[in-house]
PDB file of C-alpha atoms in Angstrom:
ATOM      1  CA  MET A  29      45.940 -26.364  50.056  1.00  0.00           C
ATOM      2  CA  LEU A  30      44.489 -25.978  53.551  1.00  0.00           C
ATOM      3  CA  ARG A  31      42.824 -22.636  52.728  1.00  0.00           C
ATOM      4  CA  VAL A  32      42.465 -21.651  56.363  1.00  0.00           C
ATOM      5  CA  GLN A  33      40.617 -18.468  55.412  1.00  0.00           C
ATOM      6  CA  ARG A  34      37.640 -20.573  54.326  1.00  0.00           C
ATOM      7  CA  THR A  35      37.224 -22.282  57.683  1.00  0.00           C
ATOM      8  CA  PHE A  36      35.620 -19.302  59.395  1.00  0.00           C
ATOM      9  CA  SER A  37      32.363 -19.752  57.461  1.00  0.00           C
ATOM     10  CA  THR A  38      32.169 -23.217  59.038  1.00  0.00           C
ATOM     11  CA  VAL A  39      33.608 -22.527  62.495  1.00  0.00           C
ATOM     12  CA  VAL A  40      31.364 -19.523  63.224  1.00  0.00           C
ATOM     13  CA  PRO A  41      28.102 -21.418  62.451  1.00  0.00           C
ATOM     14  CA  ALA A  42      29.271 -24.241  64.734  1.00  0.00           C
ATOM     15  CA  LEU A  43      29.940 -21.783  67.554  1.00  0.00           C
ATOM     16  CA  SER A  44      26.647 -20.022  66.868  1.00  0.00           C
ATOM     17  CA  GLY A  45      24.713 -23.281  67.219  1.00  0.00           C
ATOM     18  CA  TYR A  46      26.614 -24.218  70.382  1.00  0.00           C
ATOM     19  CA  TYR A  47      25.875 -20.830  71.942  1.00  0.00           C
ATOM     20  CA  ILE A  48      22.198 -20.839  70.928  1.00  0.00           C
ATOM     21  CA  ALA A  49      21.891 -24.371  72.351  1.00  0.00           C
ATOM     22  CA  GLY A  50      22.951 -22.976  75.731  1.00  0.00           C
ATOM     23  CA  GLN A  51      26.742 -23.248  75.962  1.00  0.00           C
ATOM     24  CA  THR A  52      28.506 -20.139  77.247  1.00  0.00           C
ATOM     25  CA  GLY A  53      31.715 -21.667  78.619  1.00  0.00           C
ATOM     26  CA  LEU A  54      34.879 -20.486  76.866  1.00  0.00           C
ATOM     27  CA  VAL A  55      36.772 -23.804  76.946  1.00  0.00           C
ATOM     28  CA  PRO A  56      33.987 -25.914  75.339  1.00  0.00           C
ATOM     29  CA  LEU A  57      33.524 -23.235  72.671  1.00  0.00           C
ATOM     30  CA  ILE A  58      37.255 -23.290  71.889  1.00  0.00           C
ATOM     31  CA  MET A  59      37.224 -27.094  71.759  1.00  0.00           C
ATOM     32  CA  LEU A  60      34.350 -27.159  69.272  1.00  0.00           C
ATOM     33  CA  ALA A  61      35.956 -24.435  67.159  1.00  0.00           C
ATOM     34  CA  SER A  62      39.231 -26.379  67.066  1.00  0.00           C
ATOM     35  CA  THR A  63      37.451 -29.619  66.155  1.00  0.00           C
ATOM     36  CA  VAL A  64      35.597 -28.044  63.250  1.00  0.00           C
ATOM     37  CA  PHE A  65      38.715 -26.162  62.136  1.00  0.00           C
ATOM     38  CA  PHE A  66      40.920 -29.248  61.821  1.00  0.00           C
ATOM     39  CA  LEU A  67      38.213 -31.359  60.201  1.00  0.00           C
ATOM     40  CA  HIS A  68      37.587 -28.587  57.701  1.00  0.00           C
ATOM     41  CA  ILE A  69      41.211 -28.120  56.636  1.00  0.00           C
ATOM     42  CA  SER A  70      41.534 -31.895  56.409  1.00  0.00           C
ATOM     43  CA  ALA A  71      38.628 -31.897  53.946  1.00  0.00           C
ATOM     44  CA  ASN A  72      40.263 -29.044  52.015  1.00  0.00           C
ATOM     45  CA  ALA A  73      43.424 -31.100  51.564  1.00  0.00           C
ATOM     46  CA  LEU A  74      41.390 -34.106  50.435  1.00  0.00           C
ATOM     47  CA  ASN A  75      39.442 -31.912  48.048  1.00  0.00           C
ATOM     48  CA  ASP A  76      42.658 -30.859  46.320  1.00  0.00           C
ATOM     49  CA  LEU A  77      43.468 -34.509  45.703  1.00  0.00           C
ATOM     50  CA  GLY A  78      40.066 -35.058  44.136  1.00  0.00           C
ATOM     51  CA  ASP A  79      40.364 -31.890  42.037  1.00  0.00           C
ATOM     52  CA  TYR A  80      43.862 -32.588  40.741  1.00  0.00           C
ATOM     53  CA  GLU A  81      42.895 -32.680  37.056  1.00  0.00           C
ATOM     54  CA  SER A  82      40.501 -29.713  37.066  1.00  0.00           C
ATOM     55  CA  ASP A  83      42.905 -27.629  39.173  1.00  0.00           C
ATOM     56  CA  LYS A  84      45.480 -27.821  36.390  1.00  0.00           C
ATOM     57  CA  ARG A  85      43.263 -25.234  34.702  1.00  0.00           C
ATOM     58  CA  ASN A  86      41.241 -23.706  37.557  1.00  0.00           C
ATOM     59  CA  ALA A  87      44.041 -23.258  40.114  1.00  0.00           C
ATOM     60  CA  PRO A  88      47.487 -23.949  38.586  1.00  0.00           C
ATOM     61  CA  ASP A  89      49.212 -22.290  41.548  1.00  0.00           C
ATOM     62  CA  ARG A  90      48.088 -24.902  44.097  1.00  0.00           C
ATOM     63  CA  VAL A  91      50.844 -26.895  45.747  1.00  0.00           C
ATOM     64  CA  LEU A  92      49.854 -30.229  44.213  1.00  0.00           C
ATOM     65  CA  ILE A  93      49.901 -28.784  40.711  1.00  0.00           C
ATOM     66  CA  THR A  94      53.211 -26.977  41.200  1.00  0.00           C
ATOM     67  CA  GLY A  95      54.779 -30.086  42.723  1.00  0.00           C
ATOM     68  CA  VAL A  96      55.517 -28.606  46.148  1.00  0.00           C
ATOM     69  CA  LEU A  97      53.647 -31.584  47.635  1.00  0.00           C
ATOM     70  CA  THR A  98      53.156 -35.036  46.149  1.00  0.00           C
ATOM     71  CA  LYS A  99      49.758 -36.736  46.173  1.00  0.00           C
ATOM     72  CA  GLN A 100      51.008 -39.177  48.800  1.00  0.00           C
ATOM     73  CA  GLN A 101      52.191 -36.360  51.068  1.00  0.00           C
ATOM     74  CA  ALA A 102      48.857 -34.572  50.644  1.00  0.00           C
ATOM     75  CA  ALA A 103      46.980 -37.766  51.556  1.00  0.00           C
ATOM     76  CA  VAL A 104      49.082 -38.232  54.703  1.00  0.00           C
ATOM     77  CA  LEU A 105      48.509 -34.592  55.651  1.00  0.00           C
ATOM     78  CA  SER A 106      44.747 -34.887  55.138  1.00  0.00           C
ATOM     79  CA  VAL A 107      44.430 -38.086  57.187  1.00  0.00           C
ATOM     80  CA  SER A 108      46.647 -36.695  59.971  1.00  0.00           C
ATOM     81  CA  LEU A 109      44.526 -33.567  60.272  1.00  0.00           C
ATOM     82  CA  MET A 110      41.352 -35.665  60.256  1.00  0.00           C
ATOM     83  CA  VAL A 111      42.646 -37.923  63.045  1.00  0.00           C
ATOM     84  CA  PHE A 112      43.619 -34.901  65.125  1.00  0.00           C
ATOM     85  CA  GLY A 113      40.208 -33.293  64.566  1.00  0.00           C
ATOM     86  CA  LEU A 114      38.430 -36.506  65.534  1.00  0.00           C
ATOM     87  CA  SER A 115      40.608 -36.745  68.659  1.00  0.00           C
ATOM     88  CA  LEU A 116      39.421 -33.296  69.699  1.00  0.00           C
ATOM     89  CA  ALA A 117      35.827 -34.348  68.990  1.00  0.00           C
ATOM     90  CA  TRP A 118      36.305 -37.386  71.260  1.00  0.00           C
ATOM     91  CA  MET A 119      37.586 -35.188  74.086  1.00  0.00           C
ATOM     92  CA  LEU A 120      34.632 -32.842  73.664  1.00  0.00           C
ATOM     93  CA  ASP A 121      31.773 -35.325  73.311  1.00  0.00           C
ATOM     94  CA  TRP A 122      31.515 -39.023  72.443  1.00  0.00           C
ATOM     95  CA  LEU A 123      28.326 -38.609  70.408  1.00  0.00           C
ATOM     96  CA  LEU A 124      29.796 -35.826  68.276  1.00  0.00           C
ATOM     97  CA  PHE A 125      32.864 -38.011  67.716  1.00  0.00           C
ATOM     98  CA  SER A 126      30.732 -40.999  66.713  1.00  0.00           C
ATOM     99  CA  ILE A 127      28.764 -39.006  64.147  1.00  0.00           C
ATOM    100  CA  ALA A 128      31.862 -37.289  62.755  1.00  0.00           C
ATOM    101  CA  ALA A 129      33.809 -40.563  62.541  1.00  0.00           C
ATOM    102  CA  THR A 130      31.023 -42.382  60.687  1.00  0.00           C
ATOM    103  CA  LEU A 131      28.607 -40.213  58.724  1.00  0.00           C
ATOM    104  CA  GLY A 132      31.085 -37.346  58.591  1.00  0.00           C
ATOM    105  CA  VAL A 133      33.884 -39.408  57.096  1.00  0.00           C
ATOM    106  CA  VAL A 134      31.521 -41.076  54.603  1.00  0.00           C
ATOM    107  CA  LEU A 135      30.329 -37.677  53.356  1.00  0.00           C
ATOM    108  CA  TRP A 136      33.885 -36.345  53.464  1.00  0.00           C
ATOM    109  CA  MET A 137      35.087 -39.140  51.170  1.00  0.00           C
ATOM    110  CA  SER A 138      32.047 -39.327  48.876  1.00  0.00           C
ATOM    111  CA  TYR A 139      32.265 -35.632  48.023  1.00  0.00           C
ATOM    112  CA  SER A 140      35.621 -35.973  46.266  1.00  0.00           C
ATOM    113  CA  PHE A 141      36.005 -39.716  45.649  1.00  0.00           C
ATOM    114  CA  GLY A 142      33.901 -42.749  44.768  1.00  0.00           C
ATOM    115  CA  THR A 143      30.438 -41.425  43.933  1.00  0.00           C
ATOM    116  CA  ARG A 144      31.929 -37.906  43.773  1.00  0.00           C
ATOM    117  CA  LEU A 145      28.946 -35.848  44.840  1.00  0.00           C
ATOM    118  CA  LYS A 146      30.771 -32.741  43.669  1.00  0.00           C
ATOM    119  CA  ASP A 147      30.568 -33.937  40.052  1.00  0.00           C
ATOM    120  CA  ARG A 148      26.763 -33.968  40.103  1.00  0.00           C
ATOM    121  CA  PRO A 149      24.624 -30.797  40.060  1.00  0.00           C
ATOM    122  CA  VAL A 150      22.257 -31.785  42.871  1.00  0.00           C
ATOM    123  CA  GLY A 151      24.924 -33.587  44.895  1.00  0.00           C
ATOM    124  CA  SER A 152      27.359 -30.688  44.909  1.00  0.00           C
ATOM    125  CA  PHE A 153      24.623 -28.127  45.620  1.00  0.00           C
ATOM    126  CA  VAL A 154      23.109 -30.053  48.535  1.00  0.00           C
ATOM    127  CA  TYR A 155      26.480 -31.041  49.989  1.00  0.00           C
ATOM    128  CA  LEU A 156      27.870 -27.504  49.962  1.00  0.00           C
ATOM    129  CA  SER A 157      24.640 -25.984  51.310  1.00  0.00           C
ATOM    130  CA  LEU A 158      24.530 -28.451  54.218  1.00  0.00           C
ATOM    131  CA  SER A 159      28.189 -29.045  55.036  1.00  0.00           C
ATOM    132  CA  THR A 160      29.401 -25.462  54.862  1.00  0.00           C
ATOM    133  CA  SER A 161      27.324 -24.255  57.786  1.00  0.00           C
ATOM    134  CA  THR A 162      24.115 -26.183  58.494  1.00  0.00           C
ATOM    135  CA  ILE A 163      25.679 -29.434  59.717  1.00  0.00           C
ATOM    136  CA  PRO A 164      28.336 -27.624  61.816  1.00  0.00           C
ATOM    137  CA  PHE A 165      25.518 -25.487  63.272  1.00  0.00           C
ATOM    138  CA  LEU A 166      23.804 -28.655  64.510  1.00  0.00           C
ATOM    139  CA  GLY A 167      27.048 -29.848  66.107  1.00  0.00           C
ATOM    140  CA  GLY A 168      26.552 -27.578  69.093  1.00  0.00           C
ATOM    141  CA  PHE A 169      23.015 -28.854  69.652  1.00  0.00           C
ATOM    142  CA  ILE A 170      24.301 -32.431  69.524  1.00  0.00           C
ATOM    143  CA  VAL A 171      26.945 -31.749  72.164  1.00  0.00           C
ATOM    144  CA  MET A 172      24.376 -30.037  74.395  1.00  0.00           C
ATOM    145  CA  ARG A 173      21.844 -32.870  73.815  1.00  0.00           C
ATOM    146  CA  ASN A 174      19.475 -30.134  72.727  1.00  0.00           C
ATOM    147  CA  LEU A 175      18.623 -31.517  69.305  1.00  0.00           C
ATOM    148  CA  HIS A 176      14.846 -31.535  68.933  1.00  0.00           C
ATOM    149  CA  THR A 177      12.148 -30.543  66.466  1.00  0.00           C
ATOM    150  CA  SER A 178      12.800 -26.812  66.677  1.00  0.00           C
ATOM    151  CA  SER A 179      16.582 -26.975  66.373  1.00  0.00           C
ATOM    152  CA  ALA A 180      16.407 -29.404  63.438  1.00  0.00           C
ATOM    153  CA  ALA A 181      13.776 -27.250  61.718  1.00  0.00           C
ATOM    154  CA  LEU A 182      15.909 -24.152  62.277  1.00  0.00           C
ATOM    155  CA  ALA A 183      18.979 -25.834  60.790  1.00  0.00           C
ATOM    156  CA  LEU A 184      17.033 -26.911  57.706  1.00  0.00           C
ATOM    157  CA  PHE A 185      15.525 -23.450  57.373  1.00  0.00           C
ATOM    158  CA  LEU A 186      19.020 -21.945  57.402  1.00  0.00           C
ATOM    159  CA  VAL A 187      19.882 -23.884  54.236  1.00  0.00           C
ATOM    160  CA  VAL A 188      18.051 -21.045  52.478  1.00  0.00           C
ATOM    161  CA  PHE A 189      20.755 -18.701  53.750  1.00  0.00           C
ATOM    162  CA  THR A 190      23.724 -20.926  52.937  1.00  0.00           C
ATOM    163  CA  SER A 191      22.651 -22.141  49.485  1.00  0.00           C
ATOM    164  CA  SER A 192      24.324 -19.087  47.960  1.00  0.00           C
ATOM    165  CA  ILE A 193      27.642 -20.887  48.503  1.00  0.00           C
ATOM    166  CA  MET A 194      27.145 -22.330  44.996  1.00  0.00           C
ATOM    167  CA  ILE A 195      28.692 -19.061  43.802  1.00  0.00           C
ATOM    168  CA  ILE A 196      32.118 -20.607  44.347  1.00  0.00           C
ATOM    169  CA  SER A 197      31.622 -22.897  41.335  1.00  0.00           C
ATOM    170  CA  LEU A 198      31.059 -20.041  38.862  1.00  0.00           C
ATOM    171  CA  LYS A 199      34.750 -19.276  38.391  1.00  0.00           C
ATOM    172  CA  ASP A 200      35.664 -22.899  37.694  1.00  0.00           C
ATOM    173  CA  ILE A 201      33.273 -23.634  34.827  1.00  0.00           C
ATOM    174  CA  ALA A 202      35.956 -24.050  32.141  1.00  0.00           C
ATOM    175  CA  GLY A 203      38.170 -26.365  34.179  1.00  0.00           C
ATOM    176  CA  ASP A 204      35.240 -28.357  35.567  1.00  0.00           C
ATOM    177  CA  ARG A 205      33.809 -28.912  32.094  1.00  0.00           C
ATOM    178  CA  ARG A 206      37.195 -30.042  30.836  1.00  0.00           C
ATOM    179  CA  ALA A 207      37.472 -32.526  33.732  1.00  0.00           C
ATOM    180  CA  ASN A 208      33.915 -33.824  33.073  1.00  0.00           C
ATOM    181  CA  LYS A 209      32.614 -32.428  36.369  1.00  0.00           C
ATOM    182  CA  ILE A 210      28.925 -31.591  35.951  1.00  0.00           C
ATOM    183  CA  THR A 211      28.436 -28.951  38.623  1.00  0.00           C
ATOM    184  CA  ILE A 212      25.378 -26.696  38.655  1.00  0.00           C
ATOM    185  CA  ALA A 213      27.401 -23.985  36.916  1.00  0.00           C
ATOM    186  CA  VAL A 214      28.453 -26.404  34.154  1.00  0.00           C
ATOM    187  CA  LYS A 215      24.930 -27.837  33.836  1.00  0.00           C
ATOM    188  CA  PHE A 216      23.194 -24.466  33.566  1.00  0.00           C
ATOM    189  CA  GLY A 217      25.894 -22.515  31.777  1.00  0.00           C
ATOM    190  CA  GLU A 218      27.533 -19.368  33.107  1.00  0.00           C
ATOM    191  CA  ARG A 219      24.660 -16.943  32.450  1.00  0.00           C
ATOM    192  CA  ARG A 220      21.864 -19.072  33.932  1.00  0.00           C
ATOM    193  CA  ALA A 221      24.057 -20.176  36.838  1.00  0.00           C
ATOM    194  CA  ARG A 222      24.806 -16.552  37.638  1.00  0.00           C
ATOM    195  CA  GLU A 223      21.078 -15.725  37.531  1.00  0.00           C
ATOM    196  CA  LEU A 224      20.411 -18.622  39.909  1.00  0.00           C
ATOM    197  CA  ALA A 225      23.149 -17.383  42.229  1.00  0.00           C
ATOM    198  CA  ILE A 226      21.594 -13.913  42.303  1.00  0.00           C
ATOM    199  CA  SER A 227      18.218 -15.447  43.202  1.00  0.00           C
ATOM    200  CA  LEU A 228      19.767 -17.510  46.001  1.00  0.00           C
ATOM    201  CA  ILE A 229      21.391 -14.367  47.344  1.00  0.00           C
ATOM    202  CA  LEU A 230      18.242 -12.213  47.278  1.00  0.00           C
ATOM    203  CA  VAL A 231      15.437 -14.623  48.274  1.00  0.00           C
ATOM    204  CA  PRO A 232      16.556 -14.945  51.936  1.00  0.00           C
ATOM    205  CA  ILE A 233      16.024 -11.206  52.437  1.00  0.00           C
ATOM    206  CA  ALA A 234      12.274 -11.850  52.596  1.00  0.00           C
ATOM    207  CA  THR A 235      12.705 -14.717  55.070  1.00  0.00           C
ATOM    208  CA  TYR A 236      14.781 -12.978  57.750  1.00  0.00           C
ATOM    209  CA  PRO A 237      11.693 -11.876  59.761  1.00  0.00           C
ATOM    210  CA  LEU A 238      10.623 -15.527  60.101  1.00  0.00           C
ATOM    211  CA  LEU A 239      13.535 -16.162  62.453  1.00  0.00           C
ATOM    212  CA  TRP A 240      11.935 -13.699  64.854  1.00  0.00           C
ATOM    213  CA  LEU A 241       8.285 -14.618  64.200  1.00  0.00           C
ATOM    214  CA  VAL A 242       8.597 -18.418  64.079  1.00  0.00           C
ATOM    215  CA  PHE A 243      11.739 -19.345  65.983  1.00  0.00           C
ATOM    216  CA  GLY A 244      11.516 -16.733  68.711  1.00  0.00           C
ATOM    217  CA  PHE A 245      14.795 -14.885  68.217  1.00  0.00           C
ATOM    218  CA  SER A 246      15.089 -11.541  69.972  1.00  0.00           C
ATOM    219  CA  GLN A 247      13.374  -8.613  68.284  1.00  0.00           C
ATOM    220  CA  ILE A 248      16.758  -6.870  68.058  1.00  0.00           C
ATOM    221  CA  TYR A 249      17.509  -9.395  65.312  1.00  0.00           C
ATOM    222  CA  LEU A 250      15.381  -7.312  62.939  1.00  0.00           C
ATOM    223  CA  LEU A 251      17.920  -4.519  63.393  1.00  0.00           C
ATOM    224  CA  TYR A 252      20.960  -6.770  63.118  1.00  0.00           C
ATOM    225  CA  VAL A 253      19.877  -8.234  59.778  1.00  0.00           C
ATOM    226  CA  THR A 254      20.215  -4.891  58.040  1.00  0.00           C
ATOM    227  CA  ILE A 255      23.928  -5.750  57.799  1.00  0.00           C
ATOM    228  CA  PRO A 256      23.571  -9.071  55.915  1.00  0.00           C
ATOM    229  CA  ILE A 257      20.736  -7.604  53.828  1.00  0.00           C
ATOM    230  CA  LEU A 258      23.057  -4.837  52.638  1.00  0.00           C
ATOM    231  CA  MET A 259      25.750  -7.422  51.922  1.00  0.00           C
ATOM    232  CA  ARG A 260      23.312  -9.493  49.856  1.00  0.00           C
ATOM    233  CA  LEU A 261      22.372  -6.479  47.755  1.00  0.00           C
ATOM    234  CA  ILE A 262      26.044  -5.706  47.117  1.00  0.00           C
ATOM    235  CA  ILE A 263      26.843  -9.312  46.150  1.00  0.00           C
ATOM    236  CA  ALA A 264      23.849  -9.480  43.804  1.00  0.00           C
ATOM    237  CA  PHE A 265      24.904  -6.215  42.170  1.00  0.00           C
ATOM    238  CA  LEU A 266      28.465  -7.458  41.622  1.00  0.00           C
ATOM    239  CA  LEU A 267      27.189 -10.708  40.123  1.00  0.00           C
ATOM    240  CA  SER A 268      24.941  -8.774  37.760  1.00  0.00           C
ATOM    241  CA  LYS A 269      28.082  -6.975  36.544  1.00  0.00           C
ATOM    242  CA  ASN A 270      29.761 -10.318  35.743  1.00  0.00           C
ATOM    243  CA  ASP A 271      32.140 -10.077  38.707  1.00  0.00           C
ATOM    244  CA  VAL A 272      32.389 -13.576  40.193  1.00  0.00           C
ATOM    245  CA  ASN A 273      35.658 -13.269  42.108  1.00  0.00           C
ATOM    246  CA  THR A 274      34.637 -10.658  44.700  1.00  0.00           C
ATOM    247  CA  PRO A 275      31.284 -12.377  45.492  1.00  0.00           C
ATOM    248  CA  ARG A 276      33.157 -15.654  46.130  1.00  0.00           C
ATOM    249  CA  VAL A 277      34.884 -13.952  49.043  1.00  0.00           C
ATOM    250  CA  LEU A 278      31.910 -11.889  50.188  1.00  0.00           C
ATOM    251  CA  VAL A 279      29.527 -14.858  50.320  1.00  0.00           C
ATOM    252  CA  ARG A 280      31.676 -16.531  52.984  1.00  0.00           C
ATOM    253  CA  ILE A 281      31.771 -13.289  54.970  1.00  0.00           C
ATOM    254  CA  LEU A 282      27.987 -13.142  54.548  1.00  0.00           C
ATOM    255  CA  ILE A 283      27.582 -16.624  56.054  1.00  0.00           C
ATOM    256  CA  ILE A 284      29.778 -15.631  58.997  1.00  0.00           C
ATOM    257  CA  THR A 285      27.687 -12.488  59.501  1.00  0.00           C
ATOM    258  CA  ASP A 286      24.359 -14.330  59.255  1.00  0.00           C
ATOM    259  CA  PHE A 287      25.280 -16.849  61.941  1.00  0.00           C
ATOM    260  CA  ALA A 288      26.942 -14.266  64.174  1.00  0.00           C
ATOM    261  CA  MET A 289      23.726 -12.207  64.107  1.00  0.00           C
ATOM    262  CA  LEU A 290      21.754 -15.303  65.106  1.00  0.00           C
ATOM    263  CA  ALA A 291      23.987 -15.842  68.120  1.00  0.00           C
ATOM    264  CA  LEU A 292      23.705 -12.207  69.196  1.00  0.00           C
ATOM    265  CA  ALA A 293      19.899 -12.445  69.094  1.00  0.00           C
ATOM    266  CA  ARG A 294      19.571 -15.962  70.510  1.00  0.00           C
ATOM    267  CA  PRO A 295      16.177 -16.826  71.999  1.00  0.00           C
ATOM    268  CA  GLU A 296      15.773 -16.802  75.749  1.00  0.00           C
ATOM    269  CA  PRO A 297      15.439 -19.284  77.344  1.00  0.00           C
ATOM    270  CA  GLY A 298      15.599 -21.385  74.157  1.00  0.00           C
ATOM    271  CA  LEU A 299      14.077 -22.091  70.790  1.00  0.00           C
ATOM    272  CA  SER A 300      10.301 -22.026  70.561  1.00  0.00           C
ATOM    273  CA  TRP A 301       8.629 -25.358  69.852  1.00  0.00           C
ATOM    274  CA  LEU A 302       7.028 -25.463  66.436  1.00  0.00           C
TER     275      LEU A 302
END
């Protein structure tokens, strides 16, 4: 239910942004990582509540479906984790807490309940692309009060790199269609959705140099990106062979790698103004 293994593709971008924004202290970095971690697993628990019907087909081994936890227990767990995560955010920075407790909670709820962004092609695509890594990446800039034109532009630019997260919906087409969830994969059909996923994986390869040319990252970045480029080629190849399970795992590792490489090549003394 908590799917801790998925949190790293959110925690690492948050730490990357914090480090690029100028934070090098170990304790603040740990505090931000803990905040993002608990808020993420809280959202995972809430997501399982929202996906109860589709998970009967897509993931019958999940604890809600097997009856290990009741819906009420899952709701209490989700809220408890959220409150703890927000408490850590408060201790770290009041502005981060304020944003997380208002806009964050609204997005958190609207993804799985109410308007259910996840049931709409554009809503699910935009939400996953932004919330997986881009919004956490900006968290560090918010804490450092270093959010300006360049950092916002960089975060938006990085959506190109994280949009490949839509791969995770490919495996769930049958269950999502049965539950009347119109994700991109359901809307396009498996073949076209897989072709789109391959495009989203490969297109960023041509944009990596822009992070050095436009945003002023260290020239060593051009060497570092050979690793994520190779990963993108492997993921695209696997998708072309109709393997959707392995790419689902690799795409999260890819996001971790992309943001780790950014941190290792962070601009000195800061981002260039556009």
